[in-house]
Amino acid sequence: TDGLRKKLEASAKTGKPLRVKYGIDPTGIDVHLGHTVPLRKLRQFQELGHQAVLIIGNYTALVGDPSGRDETRARLTQEQVEKNAQDYLKQISKILDMSKTEVRPNGDWFGKFTFLDVLSLTSKITVQRMLERDDFSKRFHSRPESIPIYLHECLYPLMQGHDSVEIHADIELGGSEQLFNLMMGRRLQDAAGQEPQICVTLPILRGLDGVRRMGKSLGNYVGVGESADQQFGKTLSIPDDLMKEWFTLLTDRPVSEIETLADSTKTHPMIAKKTLARDIVAFYYGADAATAAQANFEKQFGDKKDPDNIPEIAIPASEATQPIGLLALLVKVGFCKSNNEARNTVTEGAVSIGPERTKITDWRATVTLEDGLVVRLGSKKIVRIRIG
């Protein structure tokens, strides 16, 4: 805290903005609300006149951050990472003013590294110090057999730390599980003769399940790029005990309001949750979209009517000349991954089609495809068929 205060005071005295760093690895196609916790803090620094520096970790993503992991991350190819990165900035622009944001892919420097550069970087830390890292320590001492720690994983904190050296970071933001990586930046900056950055850690946002951290690989996330209706509906699905955490980390409401909204004796949980959902949607799409999303939700789930905006899927006219098996249709529109999964959902009575919401429970049934036909799975999945 004292270090941050001194940095801020020096910045105010000299008029020189601080360089505030946040890094994000394009390991998937969606930026989610968990990422926005530090991004929103970065936005606050930006609004105060400081320089936001966004590191797009196109090279660190090839390694995979071991933070908070009890096993090795699956390796991504460079092609996958570059493809994932394409839409990241578009999604992040919903949070940051990109015209005032310095965007730096760390491949700009790591892509030029020689083997001698790698040797120099790895000489900055001992194996003993690396094994003090909490997640590595747990894996190393796990029984009956230790869980493997691959050498490439040990490069990750060094790479993240070197990013700070390259961009001369004054402050780095990250989740609380990132502390080892953030402190590595201080170590490497000191070795490079720079003033070490201040590390600001933020709480980890728990996902829709209310237990694990929000993550793409866990499927328990709300995406920044998802529609207003999707964001609203997903937010309403969170456990009640998550509301205070989400209000605090994802909205700008005062503490006193949050206390009242999160107290079930003062505010009905559903009213509070709809308020939270509106706040989240309004941040990304505006107040009108938030009001419309709530109306759509209540129309679909309260009045048992279809929402106004139904996702559409195009099916070639050549494939619509003959009736299609119901199981094949559910797989085709993306409701199910396999015929076996589709058979289970049908026999459970979860599938309905058409304006009369006709329920189909015979998995052997066939469906005549018509332009505009609506197919539903449960209360949350719905699609309109377009023949063309």
Short mmCIF file of C-alpha atoms in Angstrom, two decimals:
data_model
loop_
_atom_site.label_atom_id
_atom_site.label_comp_id
_atom_site.label_asym_id
_atom_site.label_seq_id
_atom_site.Cartn_x
_atom_site.Cartn_y
_atom_site.Cartn_z
CA THR A 1 0.00 0.00 0.00
CA ASP A 2 2.83 2.42 0.90
CA GLY A 3 4.59 1.59 -2.36
CA LEU A 4 1.47 2.31 -4.41
CA ARG A 5 0.89 5.57 -2.56
CA LYS A 6 4.46 6.68 -3.24
CA LYS A 7 4.09 5.84 -6.95
CA LEU A 8 0.84 7.81 -7.16
CA GLU A 9 2.27 10.77 -5.26
CA ALA A 10 5.35 10.86 -7.49
CA SER A 11 3.13 10.71 -10.57
CA ALA A 12 0.98 13.59 -9.29
CA LYS A 13 4.07 15.66 -8.45
CA THR A 14 5.84 15.15 -11.77
CA GLY A 15 2.76 14.96 -13.98
CA LYS A 16 4.09 11.73 -15.49
CA PRO A 17 1.39 9.03 -15.88
CA LEU A 18 2.10 5.62 -14.40
CA ARG A 19 2.37 2.66 -16.75
CA VAL A 20 -0.20 0.15 -15.50
CA LYS A 21 0.11 -3.35 -16.94
CA TYR A 22 -2.36 -6.19 -17.31
CA GLY A 23 -1.72 -9.31 -19.37
CA ILE A 24 -4.26 -11.65 -20.89
CA ASP A 25 -3.50 -14.89 -22.73
CA PRO A 26 -5.73 -15.73 -25.72
CA THR A 27 -6.29 -19.34 -24.63
CA GLY A 28 -9.93 -19.31 -25.80
CA ILE A 29 -12.23 -17.22 -27.94
CA ASP A 30 -14.12 -15.54 -25.10
CA VAL A 31 -13.11 -12.83 -22.69
CA HIS A 32 -15.28 -13.52 -19.62
CA LEU A 33 -16.37 -11.61 -16.54
CA GLY A 34 -13.50 -13.09 -14.52
CA HIS A 35 -11.07 -11.26 -16.81
CA THR A 36 -12.98 -8.02 -16.33
CA VAL A 37 -12.17 -7.73 -12.62
CA PRO A 38 -8.59 -6.52 -13.30
CA LEU A 39 -9.69 -4.93 -16.60
CA ARG A 40 -12.18 -2.74 -14.75
CA LYS A 41 -9.42 -1.71 -12.35
CA LEU A 42 -7.20 -0.94 -15.34
CA ARG A 43 -10.04 1.22 -16.71
CA GLN A 44 -10.10 3.16 -13.42
CA PHE A 45 -6.39 3.90 -13.70
CA GLN A 46 -6.98 4.92 -17.31
CA GLU A 47 -9.79 7.29 -16.32
CA LEU A 48 -7.42 8.87 -13.78
CA GLY A 49 -5.01 9.71 -16.59
CA HIS A 50 -2.52 6.85 -16.29
CA GLN A 51 -1.27 4.75 -19.20
CA ALA A 52 -3.00 1.39 -19.56
CA VAL A 53 -0.68 -1.21 -21.09
CA LEU A 54 -2.42 -4.36 -22.26
CA ILE A 55 -0.16 -7.36 -22.88
CA ILE A 56 -1.65 -9.84 -25.34
CA GLY A 57 0.19 -13.00 -24.34
CA ASN A 58 0.41 -14.71 -27.70
CA TYR A 59 3.69 -16.36 -26.59
CA THR A 60 2.89 -17.01 -22.92
CA ALA A 61 -0.31 -18.67 -24.12
CA LEU A 62 1.84 -21.24 -25.91
CA VAL A 63 3.29 -22.23 -22.52
CA GLY A 64 0.10 -22.03 -20.46
CA ASP A 65 -0.11 -20.33 -17.07
CA PRO A 66 0.26 -22.92 -14.27
CA SER A 67 -1.19 -20.51 -11.66
CA GLY A 68 -3.88 -22.17 -9.60
CA ARG A 69 -3.47 -25.42 -11.53
CA ASP A 70 -2.90 -28.84 -10.01
CA GLU A 71 -2.03 -30.31 -13.39
CA THR A 72 -0.31 -29.28 -16.60
CA ARG A 73 -2.36 -27.14 -18.98
CA ALA A 74 -3.06 -28.55 -22.42
CA ARG A 75 -0.62 -27.09 -24.95
CA LEU A 76 -2.04 -24.85 -27.67
CA THR A 77 -0.62 -24.43 -31.15
CA GLN A 78 0.50 -21.04 -32.43
CA GLU A 79 -2.31 -21.17 -35.00
CA GLN A 80 -4.92 -21.72 -32.26
CA VAL A 81 -3.55 -18.85 -30.20
CA GLU A 82 -3.51 -16.42 -33.12
CA LYS A 83 -7.04 -17.40 -34.08
CA ASN A 84 -8.23 -16.92 -30.49
CA ALA A 85 -6.52 -13.53 -30.29
CA GLN A 86 -8.38 -12.06 -33.26
CA ASP A 87 -11.54 -11.18 -31.37
CA TYR A 88 -9.98 -10.39 -27.98
CA LEU A 89 -9.40 -6.69 -28.57
CA LYS A 90 -12.92 -6.23 -29.89
CA GLN A 91 -14.30 -7.71 -26.67
CA ILE A 92 -11.88 -5.80 -24.42
CA SER A 93 -12.89 -2.55 -26.14
CA LYS A 94 -16.20 -2.87 -24.29
CA ILE A 95 -14.23 -2.17 -21.10
CA LEU A 96 -11.17 -0.10 -22.00
CA ASP A 97 -10.80 3.00 -24.16
CA MET A 98 -8.63 1.37 -26.79
CA SER A 99 -7.65 4.73 -28.30
CA LYS A 100 -5.77 5.40 -25.05
CA THR A 101 -4.54 1.83 -24.48
CA GLU A 102 -1.06 0.64 -25.39
CA VAL A 103 -1.45 -2.90 -26.76
CA ARG A 104 1.68 -5.07 -26.83
CA PRO A 105 1.74 -8.72 -27.99
CA ASN A 106 4.60 -10.34 -26.09
CA GLY A 107 5.58 -12.20 -29.23
CA ASP A 108 7.11 -8.87 -30.28
CA TRP A 109 10.08 -9.64 -28.03
CA PHE A 110 9.89 -13.37 -27.33
CA GLY A 111 9.69 -14.04 -31.06
CA LYS A 112 13.18 -12.55 -31.34
CA PHE A 113 14.71 -14.46 -28.43
CA THR A 114 17.82 -16.52 -29.09
CA PHE A 115 18.80 -19.53 -27.04
CA LEU A 116 21.33 -17.32 -25.24
CA ASP A 117 18.46 -15.01 -24.26
CA VAL A 118 16.59 -17.99 -22.82
CA LEU A 119 19.69 -19.00 -20.83
CA SER A 120 20.02 -15.48 -19.50
CA LEU A 121 16.36 -15.40 -18.43
CA THR A 122 16.45 -18.79 -16.71
CA SER A 123 19.59 -17.82 -14.79
CA LYS A 124 17.53 -15.27 -12.82
CA ILE A 125 15.86 -17.88 -10.57
CA THR A 126 16.80 -21.13 -8.85
CA VAL A 127 14.93 -24.41 -9.04
CA GLN A 128 14.48 -24.27 -5.26
CA ARG A 129 12.77 -20.87 -5.51
CA MET A 130 10.56 -22.08 -8.36
CA LEU A 131 9.46 -25.08 -6.29
CA GLU A 132 8.36 -22.73 -3.50
CA ARG A 133 5.56 -21.66 -5.81
CA ASP A 134 2.35 -22.97 -4.23
CA ASP A 135 0.94 -24.90 -7.19
CA PHE A 136 4.32 -26.45 -8.04
CA SER A 137 4.93 -27.32 -4.39
CA LYS A 138 1.59 -29.13 -4.13
CA ARG A 139 2.28 -31.09 -7.30
CA PHE A 140 5.85 -31.92 -6.26
CA HIS A 141 4.79 -33.22 -2.84
CA SER A 142 1.60 -34.96 -3.97
CA ARG A 143 1.24 -38.61 -3.01
CA PRO A 144 1.42 -41.47 -3.81
CA GLU A 145 3.15 -40.11 -6.91
CA SER A 146 4.08 -36.51 -7.59
CA ILE A 147 2.10 -34.86 -10.39
CA PRO A 148 4.47 -33.96 -13.24
CA ILE A 149 5.88 -30.44 -13.47
CA TYR A 150 7.16 -29.89 -16.98
CA LEU A 151 10.14 -27.63 -17.55
CA HIS A 152 8.31 -25.39 -20.00
CA GLU A 153 5.82 -24.49 -17.24
CA CYS A 154 8.66 -22.99 -15.22
CA LEU A 155 9.25 -20.52 -18.04
CA TYR A 156 5.83 -18.92 -17.62
CA PRO A 157 6.51 -16.72 -14.56
CA LEU A 158 9.85 -15.70 -16.06
CA MET A 159 8.13 -14.71 -19.30
CA GLN A 160 5.41 -12.74 -17.52
CA GLY A 161 8.06 -11.04 -15.43
CA HIS A 162 10.11 -10.16 -18.50
CA ASP A 163 7.02 -8.53 -20.04
CA SER A 164 7.25 -5.97 -17.21
CA VAL A 165 10.89 -5.28 -18.07
CA GLU A 166 10.06 -4.75 -21.74
CA ILE A 167 7.28 -2.25 -21.13
CA HIS A 168 8.79 -0.60 -18.01
CA ALA A 169 5.71 -1.30 -15.87
CA ASP A 170 5.07 0.82 -12.77
CA ILE A 171 2.09 -1.26 -11.63
CA GLU A 172 0.92 -4.73 -12.61
CA LEU A 173 -2.61 -5.99 -12.00
CA GLY A 174 -3.59 -9.63 -11.62
CA GLY A 175 -5.65 -12.16 -9.73
CA SER A 176 -4.53 -13.19 -6.25
CA GLU A 177 -3.24 -16.50 -7.64
CA GLN A 178 -0.87 -14.49 -9.87
CA LEU A 179 1.27 -13.12 -7.02
CA PHE A 180 4.29 -15.32 -7.78
CA ASN A 181 4.27 -14.20 -11.43
CA LEU A 182 3.80 -10.54 -10.49
CA MET A 183 6.64 -10.66 -7.98
CA MET A 184 8.85 -12.19 -10.67
CA GLY A 185 8.37 -8.96 -12.59
CA ARG A 186 9.80 -7.02 -9.63
CA ARG A 187 12.80 -9.39 -9.44
CA LEU A 188 13.60 -9.09 -13.15
CA GLN A 189 13.09 -5.32 -13.22
CA ASP A 190 15.48 -4.94 -10.31
CA ALA A 191 18.04 -7.10 -12.13
CA ALA A 192 17.60 -4.89 -15.20
CA GLY A 193 18.22 -1.72 -13.20
CA GLN A 194 14.59 -0.59 -13.30
CA GLU A 195 12.47 0.57 -10.38
CA PRO A 196 10.38 -2.51 -9.44
CA GLN A 197 6.68 -2.43 -10.22
CA ILE A 198 3.97 -2.42 -7.57
CA CYS A 199 1.88 -5.61 -7.60
CA VAL A 200 -1.86 -5.12 -7.15
CA THR A 201 -3.79 -8.37 -6.73
CA LEU A 202 -7.54 -8.65 -7.05
CA PRO A 203 -9.98 -11.32 -5.84
CA ILE A 204 -10.73 -14.25 -8.12
CA LEU A 205 -14.29 -14.27 -9.41
CA ARG A 206 -16.11 -17.53 -8.83
CA GLY A 207 -18.08 -18.83 -11.78
CA LEU A 208 -21.69 -19.85 -12.35
CA ASP A 209 -21.29 -22.98 -10.22
CA GLY A 210 -20.47 -20.84 -7.17
CA VAL A 211 -17.43 -22.98 -6.35
CA ARG A 212 -14.62 -22.85 -8.90
CA ARG A 213 -13.00 -19.78 -10.42
CA MET A 214 -14.68 -18.61 -13.59
CA GLY A 215 -12.95 -20.16 -16.57
CA LYS A 216 -13.44 -21.05 -20.21
CA SER A 217 -12.22 -24.61 -19.71
CA LEU A 218 -14.74 -25.11 -16.88
CA GLY A 219 -17.68 -23.76 -18.89
CA ASN A 220 -18.89 -21.78 -15.87
CA TYR A 221 -18.46 -18.33 -17.36
CA VAL A 222 -20.35 -15.35 -18.72
CA GLY A 223 -18.69 -14.01 -21.86
CA VAL A 224 -18.18 -10.30 -22.50
CA GLY A 225 -19.09 -10.94 -26.14
CA GLU A 226 -22.25 -12.89 -25.39
CA SER A 227 -25.62 -11.32 -26.17
CA ALA A 228 -27.51 -9.22 -23.65
CA ASP A 229 -30.07 -12.02 -23.29
CA GLN A 230 -27.36 -14.60 -22.63
CA GLN A 231 -25.61 -12.43 -20.07
CA PHE A 232 -28.87 -11.70 -18.27
CA GLY A 233 -30.03 -15.31 -18.20
CA LYS A 234 -26.67 -16.71 -17.07
CA THR A 235 -26.36 -14.16 -14.28
CA LEU A 236 -29.76 -15.17 -12.92
CA SER A 237 -28.51 -18.75 -12.64
CA ILE A 238 -25.79 -18.01 -10.07
CA PRO A 239 -26.21 -19.18 -6.45
CA ASP A 240 -27.58 -16.53 -4.09
CA ASP A 241 -24.42 -16.46 -2.00
CA LEU A 242 -22.41 -15.21 -5.00
CA MET A 243 -24.36 -11.96 -5.33
CA LYS A 244 -22.31 -9.86 -2.91
CA GLU A 245 -19.08 -10.98 -4.59
CA TRP A 246 -20.41 -10.24 -8.08
CA PHE A 247 -21.90 -6.87 -7.11
CA THR A 248 -18.57 -5.89 -5.54
CA LEU A 249 -16.30 -7.03 -8.37
CA LEU A 250 -18.48 -6.38 -11.41
CA THR A 251 -20.49 -3.23 -10.67
CA ASP A 252 -19.90 0.33 -9.49
CA ARG A 253 -22.56 0.28 -6.78
CA PRO A 254 -21.60 1.73 -3.37
CA VAL A 255 -20.83 -0.68 -0.53
CA SER A 256 -23.95 0.36 1.38
CA GLU A 257 -26.19 -0.53 -1.58
CA ILE A 258 -24.44 -3.85 -2.07
CA GLU A 259 -24.94 -4.74 1.59
CA THR A 260 -28.67 -4.08 1.26
CA LEU A 261 -29.03 -5.96 -2.04
CA ALA A 262 -27.09 -9.00 -0.76
CA ASP A 263 -29.09 -9.19 2.48
CA SER A 264 -32.07 -11.50 1.87
CA THR A 265 -33.89 -10.00 4.87
CA LYS A 266 -33.88 -6.61 3.14
CA THR A 267 -34.07 -7.52 -0.56
CA HIS A 268 -35.68 -10.60 -2.13
CA PRO A 269 -32.88 -12.63 -3.78
CA MET A 270 -34.61 -12.68 -7.18
CA ILE A 271 -35.06 -8.90 -7.15
CA ALA A 272 -31.40 -8.48 -6.20
CA LYS A 273 -30.27 -10.95 -8.85
CA LYS A 274 -32.25 -9.18 -11.58
CA THR A 275 -30.67 -5.91 -10.46
CA LEU A 276 -27.23 -7.52 -10.76
CA ALA A 277 -28.07 -8.92 -14.19
CA ARG A 278 -29.29 -5.51 -15.39
CA ASP A 279 -26.12 -3.84 -14.08
CA ILE A 280 -23.90 -6.29 -15.96
CA VAL A 281 -25.83 -6.08 -19.22
CA ALA A 282 -26.09 -2.27 -19.00
CA PHE A 283 -22.29 -1.99 -18.68
CA TYR A 284 -21.76 -3.77 -22.00
CA TYR A 285 -24.92 -2.93 -23.97
CA GLY A 286 -26.58 0.05 -22.25
CA ALA A 287 -29.61 0.51 -19.99
CA ASP A 288 -32.19 -0.01 -22.77
CA ALA A 289 -30.68 -3.38 -23.69
CA ALA A 290 -30.71 -4.41 -20.02
CA THR A 291 -34.41 -3.54 -19.71
CA ALA A 292 -35.17 -5.45 -22.93
CA ALA A 293 -33.17 -8.48 -21.74
CA GLN A 294 -35.17 -8.62 -18.52
CA ALA A 295 -38.43 -8.31 -20.46
CA ASN A 296 -37.35 -11.11 -22.80
CA PHE A 297 -36.40 -13.33 -19.88
CA GLU A 298 -39.69 -12.77 -18.10
CA LYS A 299 -41.62 -13.31 -21.32
CA GLN A 300 -39.86 -16.59 -22.04
CA PHE A 301 -39.77 -18.05 -18.55
CA GLY A 302 -42.68 -16.30 -16.87
CA ASP A 303 -45.24 -16.26 -19.66
CA LYS A 304 -43.79 -19.36 -21.38
CA LYS A 305 -43.37 -17.41 -24.61
CA ASP A 306 -40.42 -17.38 -26.97
CA PRO A 307 -38.01 -14.43 -26.66
CA ASP A 308 -38.06 -11.70 -29.34
CA ASN A 309 -34.51 -12.44 -30.48
CA ILE A 310 -34.12 -16.11 -31.34
CA PRO A 311 -30.75 -17.34 -32.67
CA GLU A 312 -31.06 -18.66 -36.22
CA ILE A 313 -29.32 -21.50 -37.99
CA ALA A 314 -29.21 -21.84 -41.77
CA ILE A 315 -29.86 -25.22 -43.38
CA PRO A 316 -29.37 -25.63 -47.15
CA ALA A 317 -32.59 -26.22 -49.10
CA SER A 318 -31.06 -29.41 -50.49
CA GLU A 319 -31.00 -30.86 -46.95
CA ALA A 320 -34.61 -29.92 -46.22
CA THR A 321 -36.32 -31.95 -48.93
CA GLN A 322 -36.76 -34.98 -46.67
CA PRO A 323 -37.76 -35.23 -42.98
CA ILE A 324 -34.77 -35.40 -40.64
CA GLY A 325 -34.41 -37.62 -37.61
CA LEU A 326 -35.03 -35.73 -34.39
CA LEU A 327 -31.73 -36.87 -32.89
CA ALA A 328 -29.80 -35.73 -35.95
CA LEU A 329 -31.58 -32.36 -35.84
CA LEU A 330 -30.63 -31.76 -32.21
CA VAL A 331 -26.99 -32.49 -33.04
CA LYS A 332 -27.15 -30.34 -36.19
CA VAL A 333 -28.39 -27.24 -34.37
CA GLY A 334 -25.77 -27.70 -31.65
CA PHE A 335 -28.07 -28.61 -28.77
CA CYS A 336 -26.37 -31.98 -28.26
CA LYS A 337 -22.93 -33.37 -29.02
CA SER A 338 -24.06 -36.89 -29.93
CA ASN A 339 -27.11 -39.00 -30.74
CA ASN A 340 -26.85 -40.67 -27.34
CA GLU A 341 -27.01 -37.33 -25.55
CA ALA A 342 -29.90 -36.27 -27.80
CA ARG A 343 -31.80 -39.51 -27.07
CA ASN A 344 -31.58 -38.85 -23.34
CA THR A 345 -32.90 -35.30 -23.63
CA VAL A 346 -35.79 -36.43 -25.84
CA THR A 347 -36.88 -39.23 -23.51
CA GLU A 348 -36.73 -36.78 -20.60
CA GLY A 349 -39.36 -34.67 -22.37
CA ALA A 350 -37.10 -31.65 -22.84
CA VAL A 351 -37.67 -31.12 -26.59
CA SER A 352 -40.47 -29.12 -28.18
CA ILE A 353 -40.98 -27.64 -31.65
CA GLY A 354 -43.26 -25.23 -33.49
CA PRO A 355 -45.57 -22.40 -32.38
CA GLU A 356 -47.68 -24.78 -30.30
CA ARG A 357 -44.57 -25.89 -28.38
CA THR A 358 -45.32 -29.49 -29.28
CA LYS A 359 -43.35 -31.78 -26.99
CA ILE A 360 -41.68 -34.82 -28.58
CA THR A 361 -40.68 -37.75 -26.40
CA ASP A 362 -40.12 -40.42 -29.08
CA TRP A 363 -36.45 -40.36 -30.00
CA ARG A 364 -37.23 -42.19 -33.25
CA ALA A 365 -39.43 -39.32 -34.48
CA THR A 366 -38.64 -37.35 -37.63
CA VAL A 367 -39.16 -33.65 -38.24
CA THR A 368 -40.19 -31.91 -41.45
CA LEU A 369 -37.96 -28.87 -41.79
CA GLU A 370 -39.75 -25.61 -42.60
CA ASP A 371 -38.42 -22.08 -42.83
CA GLY A 372 -38.96 -20.38 -39.47
CA LEU A 373 -39.46 -23.61 -37.49
CA VAL A 374 -38.54 -23.07 -33.83
CA VAL A 375 -36.81 -25.89 -31.94
CA ARG A 376 -36.44 -25.80 -28.15
CA LEU A 377 -34.45 -27.83 -25.65
CA GLY A 378 -35.53 -27.20 -22.08
CA SER A 379 -36.13 -23.60 -21.09
CA LYS A 380 -32.78 -22.10 -22.10
CA LYS A 381 -31.90 -23.42 -25.57
CA ILE A 382 -33.90 -22.22 -28.55
CA VAL A 383 -33.16 -21.83 -32.26
CA ARG A 384 -35.04 -20.88 -35.42
CA ILE A 385 -34.45 -22.86 -38.61
CA ARG A 386 -33.85 -20.87 -41.80
CA ILE A 387 -33.98 -22.74 -45.09
CA GLY A 388 -31.86 -21.25 -47.81
#
